[in-house]
């Protein structure tokens, strides 16, 4: 038979709610074929097609989906319950898998795709704390930072890195899917004076996220500074349980070594030969 469906809202599983959806499908002894599914999703234009055919005691799924001109604020609000980013994006994916049930199909998916970001802003990340640390490092030859001062600056960096905003240029984030796990290829979000390399995994069945964000400054005078790493892990279905850890150990080591090098340079400039010492005013009595 032929299936034609028009709906104000079509739920593909939370949080994917397609608005003003139209679906055209065909079903026969070979299975179900969705020839066209269109609608509005996360503020953008959504289109998908695919097939679901019997295989053994389960089924085989093949799908293609595209989301053009979506909005990151709507996506993050739906996934995490709050706005984490703003800006347009486009999403493309081709995937296939086998399973005995819908969750099994998702857990067995493999394929590839990409997330294309137009210029936008992250709402919970800021390069400004890292820039202040770099300023202290460049001043270290004049201002000697002791161990406690370095520790205090690292504590401030940990507390403030995830506050503020991070404006980024357009970027492409390709990914692969294997055994139900989406893995981001290393990608860079370039900002003003800084760039952030992203690595991450998402288990599609549970929507569990495990990602690492490495931010470094891209100015020539800061080329030797190590990145500061932010690790985000937890289920996107329970945003409150997602943990964030800022690793500042490489930066702390860098500042300590810089201070030691500055001490050595000061020692090397001292004249220990006595040739420049002032002469005594008179002979001793």
Tab-separated table of C-alpha atoms in Angstrom:
chain	number	residue	atom	x	y	z
A	1	UNK	CA	0.000	0.000	0.000
A	2	UNK	CA	0.842	3.678	-0.188
A	3	UNK	CA	1.048	5.920	2.884
A	4	UNK	CA	0.667	9.692	2.813
A	5	UNK	CA	0.755	11.514	6.128
A	6	UNK	CA	0.434	15.191	6.972
A	7	UNK	CA	0.914	16.258	10.595
A	8	UNK	CA	1.374	19.473	12.506
A	9	UNK	CA	3.930	17.606	14.610
A	10	UNK	CA	5.623	14.259	13.969
A	11	UNK	CA	7.677	12.751	16.796
A	12	UNK	CA	10.729	10.783	15.695
A	13	UNK	CA	11.702	10.170	19.318
A	14	UNK	CA	12.472	12.849	21.882
A	15	UNK	CA	13.751	15.467	21.326
A	16	UNK	CA	13.179	15.250	17.553
A	17	UNK	CA	9.813	16.892	16.871
A	18	UNK	CA	9.253	17.579	13.157
A	19	UNK	CA	6.736	20.381	12.613
A	20	UNK	CA	4.433	20.669	9.578
A	21	UNK	CA	5.569	17.209	8.511
A	22	UNK	CA	4.692	15.428	5.275
A	23	UNK	CA	5.558	11.773	4.802
A	24	UNK	CA	5.237	9.608	1.707
A	25	UNK	CA	5.921	5.884	2.034
A	26	UNK	CA	5.329	2.527	0.339
A	27	UNK	CA	4.914	-0.825	2.059
A	28	UNK	CA	5.030	-4.291	0.486
A	29	UNK	CA	6.417	-7.753	1.143
A	30	UNK	CA	9.959	-6.363	0.921
A	31	UNK	CA	9.393	-3.903	3.760
A	32	UNK	CA	8.729	-0.223	4.369
A	33	UNK	CA	10.205	2.441	2.110
A	34	UNK	CA	9.974	6.091	3.140
A	35	UNK	CA	10.494	7.915	-0.120
A	36	UNK	CA	10.132	11.400	1.318
A	37	UNK	CA	9.841	12.946	4.778
A	38	UNK	CA	9.947	16.719	5.075
A	39	UNK	CA	9.234	19.332	7.708
A	40	UNK	CA	10.710	21.875	10.095
A	41	UNK	CA	13.163	20.751	12.769
A	42	UNK	CA	15.176	22.963	15.148
A	43	UNK	CA	14.242	25.992	13.069
A	44	UNK	CA	15.576	24.497	9.829
A	45	UNK	CA	14.350	22.492	6.844
A	46	UNK	CA	14.440	18.738	7.452
A	47	UNK	CA	14.358	16.057	4.746
A	48	UNK	CA	14.872	12.302	5.056
A	49	UNK	CA	14.355	9.024	3.237
A	50	UNK	CA	15.070	5.413	3.999
A	51	UNK	CA	14.046	1.774	4.020
A	52	UNK	CA	13.218	-0.755	6.729
A	53	UNK	CA	13.314	-4.353	5.496
A	54	UNK	CA	13.042	-7.725	7.255
A	55	UNK	CA	16.322	-9.499	7.885
A	56	UNK	CA	16.394	-12.732	9.857
A	57	UNK	CA	14.294	-12.264	12.979
A	58	UNK	CA	14.872	-8.513	12.946
A	59	UNK	CA	15.175	-5.721	10.451
A	60	UNK	CA	17.671	-3.699	8.439
A	61	UNK	CA	17.499	0.087	8.345
A	62	UNK	CA	19.018	2.390	5.746
A	63	UNK	CA	18.522	6.138	5.974
A	64	UNK	CA	19.618	9.493	4.632
A	65	UNK	CA	18.797	12.721	6.456
A	66	UNK	CA	19.580	16.403	5.986
A	67	UNK	CA	18.839	19.423	8.121
A	68	UNK	CA	19.536	22.786	6.472
A	69	UNK	CA	19.685	26.183	8.191
A	70	UNK	CA	18.948	24.816	11.639
A	71	UNK	CA	19.475	26.919	14.771
A	72	UNK	CA	21.867	25.833	17.485
A	73	UNK	CA	19.866	27.579	20.189
A	74	UNK	CA	16.825	25.431	19.423
A	75	UNK	CA	18.939	22.273	19.112
A	76	UNK	CA	20.747	22.781	22.429
A	77	UNK	CA	17.510	23.797	24.174
A	78	UNK	CA	15.865	20.572	23.017
A	79	UNK	CA	18.828	18.326	23.830
A	80	UNK	CA	20.209	19.914	26.995
A	81	UNK	CA	17.333	21.978	28.313
A	82	UNK	CA	19.205	25.279	27.943
A	83	UNK	CA	20.816	27.378	25.224
A	84	UNK	CA	24.470	26.407	24.860
A	85	UNK	CA	25.199	27.885	21.425
A	86	UNK	CA	23.780	30.284	18.860
A	87	UNK	CA	24.203	30.255	15.105
A	88	UNK	CA	23.045	28.477	11.922
A	89	UNK	CA	24.080	24.919	11.124
A	90	UNK	CA	23.559	22.201	8.507
A	91	UNK	CA	23.590	18.475	9.266
A	92	UNK	CA	23.943	15.569	6.808
A	93	UNK	CA	24.065	11.839	7.621
A	94	UNK	CA	23.946	8.493	5.806
A	95	UNK	CA	23.638	5.423	8.022
A	96	UNK	CA	22.527	1.796	8.068
A	97	UNK	CA	22.160	-0.900	10.667
A	98	UNK	CA	20.529	-4.142	11.760
A	99	UNK	CA	18.654	-5.019	14.936
A	100	UNK	CA	15.786	-6.861	16.584
A	101	UNK	CA	14.069	-3.704	17.860
A	102	UNK	CA	14.200	0.067	17.295
A	103	UNK	CA	16.799	0.541	20.108
A	104	UNK	CA	18.758	-2.355	18.637
A	105	UNK	CA	18.718	-0.739	15.213
A	106	UNK	CA	20.101	2.492	16.678
A	107	UNK	CA	22.771	0.613	18.651
A	108	UNK	CA	23.915	-1.113	15.460
A	109	UNK	CA	24.090	1.905	13.172
A	110	UNK	CA	27.144	2.639	11.046
A	111	UNK	CA	27.743	5.393	8.540
A	112	UNK	CA	29.109	8.903	8.157
A	113	UNK	CA	28.105	12.520	7.965
A	114	UNK	CA	29.061	16.066	8.838
A	115	UNK	CA	27.960	19.065	10.865
A	116	UNK	CA	28.552	22.370	9.070
A	117	UNK	CA	28.629	25.448	11.285
A	118	UNK	CA	28.167	28.989	10.063
A	119	UNK	CA	29.739	31.714	12.256
A	120	UNK	CA	28.172	31.592	15.705
A	121	UNK	CA	28.758	31.750	19.448
A	122	UNK	CA	29.219	29.196	22.215
A	123	UNK	CA	27.499	30.327	25.391
A	124	UNK	CA	29.531	28.486	28.037
A	125	UNK	CA	33.151	28.876	26.945
A	126	UNK	CA	35.474	31.883	26.930
A	127	UNK	CA	39.079	32.457	25.791
A	128	UNK	CA	39.470	35.544	27.997
A	129	UNK	CA	40.728	33.668	31.127
A	130	UNK	CA	43.393	31.965	28.987
A	131	UNK	CA	44.425	35.326	27.533
A	132	UNK	CA	44.912	36.697	31.066
A	133	UNK	CA	47.151	33.737	31.937
A	134	UNK	CA	49.178	34.381	28.771
A	135	UNK	CA	49.590	38.021	29.809
A	136	UNK	CA	50.994	36.897	33.163
A	137	UNK	CA	53.336	34.469	31.412
A	138	UNK	CA	54.675	37.200	29.131
A	139	UNK	CA	55.252	39.424	32.172
A	140	UNK	CA	57.014	36.695	34.134
A	141	UNK	CA	60.441	38.055	33.220
A	142	UNK	CA	59.589	41.215	35.104
A	143	UNK	CA	57.078	39.948	37.644
A	144	UNK	CA	58.152	36.791	39.439
A	145	UNK	CA	55.207	34.467	40.142
A	146	UNK	CA	55.724	32.120	43.066
A	147	UNK	CA	54.129	28.705	43.451
A	148	UNK	CA	51.085	29.988	45.328
A	149	UNK	CA	50.443	32.742	42.782
A	150	UNK	CA	50.587	30.228	39.912
A	151	UNK	CA	48.168	27.927	41.760
A	152	UNK	CA	45.790	30.847	42.337
A	153	UNK	CA	45.797	31.710	38.640
A	154	UNK	CA	45.075	28.075	37.702
A	155	UNK	CA	42.155	28.021	40.139
A	156	UNK	CA	40.739	31.176	38.545
A	157	UNK	CA	41.192	29.651	35.071
A	158	UNK	CA	39.258	26.534	36.105
A	159	UNK	CA	36.430	28.610	37.558
A	160	UNK	CA	36.024	31.063	34.678
A	161	UNK	CA	36.827	29.103	31.488
A	162	UNK	CA	33.213	27.942	31.106
A	163	UNK	CA	31.767	31.409	31.686
A	164	UNK	CA	31.273	34.010	29.007
A	165	UNK	CA	31.034	33.466	25.249
A	166	UNK	CA	33.241	32.147	22.458
A	167	UNK	CA	32.632	33.524	18.962
A	168	UNK	CA	33.794	31.167	16.216
A	169	UNK	CA	34.139	31.286	12.444
A	170	UNK	CA	32.430	28.849	10.094
A	171	UNK	CA	33.693	25.283	10.325
A	172	UNK	CA	32.975	21.705	9.207
A	173	UNK	CA	32.836	18.876	11.755
A	174	UNK	CA	32.861	15.512	9.938
A	175	UNK	CA	31.999	12.357	11.866
A	176	UNK	CA	31.747	8.614	11.486
A	177	UNK	CA	29.256	6.180	13.026
A	178	UNK	CA	30.245	2.656	14.057
A	179	UNK	CA	28.247	0.211	16.169
A	180	UNK	CA	25.854	2.937	17.290
A	181	UNK	CA	28.552	5.373	18.383
A	182	UNK	CA	29.078	8.702	16.641
A	183	UNK	CA	32.720	9.792	16.661
A	184	UNK	CA	33.734	13.329	15.691
A	185	UNK	CA	36.871	13.658	13.612
A	186	UNK	CA	39.253	16.191	15.218
A	187	UNK	CA	37.959	19.604	14.164
A	188	UNK	CA	38.902	23.188	14.981
A	189	UNK	CA	36.669	26.096	15.969
A	190	UNK	CA	38.664	29.235	15.242
A	191	UNK	CA	37.895	32.300	17.358
A	192	UNK	CA	39.415	35.736	17.801
A	193	UNK	CA	42.888	35.150	19.213
A	194	UNK	CA	42.175	31.504	20.055
A	195	UNK	CA	41.260	28.181	18.494
A	196	UNK	CA	39.652	25.101	20.016
A	197	UNK	CA	40.164	21.524	18.842
A	198	UNK	CA	37.199	19.225	19.507
A	199	UNK	CA	37.209	15.446	19.885
A	200	UNK	CA	34.164	13.545	21.040
A	201	UNK	CA	31.873	10.534	21.087
A	202	UNK	CA	28.099	10.181	21.400
A	203	UNK	CA	26.447	6.810	22.074
A	204	UNK	CA	23.290	7.218	20.007
A	205	UNK	CA	21.070	4.794	21.944
A	206	UNK	CA	21.705	6.460	25.309
A	207	UNK	CA	22.784	9.902	23.989
A	208	UNK	CA	25.819	9.698	26.270
A	209	UNK	CA	28.457	12.320	25.471
A	210	UNK	CA	32.195	12.083	26.075
A	211	UNK	CA	34.164	14.991	24.596
A	212	UNK	CA	37.415	16.918	24.975
A	213	UNK	CA	37.924	20.561	24.042
A	214	UNK	CA	41.520	21.791	23.779
A	215	UNK	CA	41.761	25.605	23.638
A	216	UNK	CA	44.984	27.365	22.711
A	217	UNK	CA	45.914	30.921	21.817
A	218	UNK	CA	46.978	31.461	18.210
A	219	UNK	CA	49.052	34.650	18.569
A	220	UNK	CA	52.735	34.436	17.616
A	221	UNK	CA	53.924	35.505	21.071
A	222	UNK	CA	51.813	32.756	22.657
A	223	UNK	CA	52.908	29.962	20.297
A	224	UNK	CA	54.779	28.071	23.043
A	225	UNK	CA	51.874	28.020	25.471
A	226	UNK	CA	50.163	24.634	25.879
A	227	UNK	CA	46.397	24.290	25.454
A	228	UNK	CA	43.992	24.109	28.350
A	229	UNK	CA	41.718	21.058	28.141
A	230	UNK	CA	38.020	20.876	29.003
A	231	UNK	CA	36.381	17.443	29.324
A	232	UNK	CA	32.574	17.155	29.149
A	233	UNK	CA	30.977	13.789	29.899
A	234	UNK	CA	27.459	12.579	30.692
A	235	UNK	CA	24.078	11.823	29.171
A	236	UNK	CA	22.405	14.466	27.025
A	237	UNK	CA	19.119	13.140	28.405
A	238	UNK	CA	20.176	14.359	31.866
A	239	UNK	CA	22.073	17.632	31.290
A	240	UNK	CA	22.392	18.317	35.032
A	241	UNK	CA	24.517	15.180	35.383
A	242	UNK	CA	27.024	16.203	32.698
A	243	UNK	CA	30.370	16.838	34.379
A	244	UNK	CA	32.974	19.342	33.216
A	245	UNK	CA	36.630	19.088	34.195
A	246	UNK	CA	39.243	21.713	33.290
A	247	UNK	CA	42.762	20.270	33.124
A	248	UNK	CA	45.306	23.024	33.832
A	249	UNK	CA	48.314	20.831	34.685
A	250	UNK	CA	50.174	21.476	31.376
A	251	UNK	CA	49.616	25.221	31.818
A	252	UNK	CA	50.799	25.145	35.441
A	253	UNK	CA	53.948	23.287	34.397
A	254	UNK	CA	54.545	25.831	31.631
A	255	UNK	CA	54.300	28.783	34.033
A	256	UNK	CA	56.578	27.073	36.561
A	257	UNK	CA	59.223	26.353	33.930
A	258	UNK	CA	58.936	29.922	32.598
A	259	UNK	CA	59.540	31.276	36.099
A	260	UNK	CA	62.605	29.033	36.509
A	261	UNK	CA	63.982	30.130	33.144
A	262	UNK	CA	63.512	33.778	34.116
A	263	UNK	CA	65.452	33.101	37.347
A	264	UNK	CA	68.291	31.522	35.378
A	265	UNK	CA	68.427	34.452	32.966
A	266	UNK	CA	68.653	36.897	35.876
A	267	UNK	CA	71.465	34.904	37.424
A	268	UNK	CA	73.358	34.839	34.136
A	269	UNK	CA	73.218	38.646	33.897
A	270	UNK	CA	74.761	39.136	37.323
A	271	UNK	CA	78.446	40.214	37.306
A	272	UNK	CA	80.132	37.891	39.776
A	273	UNK	CA	83.708	38.783	38.771
A	274	UNK	CA	83.874	41.833	41.040
A	275	UNK	CA	85.226	43.995	38.240
A	276	UNK	CA	82.346	46.404	38.458
A	277	UNK	CA	82.395	46.708	42.244
A	278	UNK	CA	83.111	50.258	43.560
A	279	UNK	CA	86.558	50.833	44.961
A	280	UNK	CA	87.006	51.521	48.656
A	281	UNK	CA	87.182	55.231	49.602
A	282	UNK	CA	90.324	54.769	51.695
A	283	UNK	CA	92.756	52.249	53.058
A	284	UNK	CA	91.575	50.513	56.194
A	285	UNK	CA	92.993	51.864	59.450
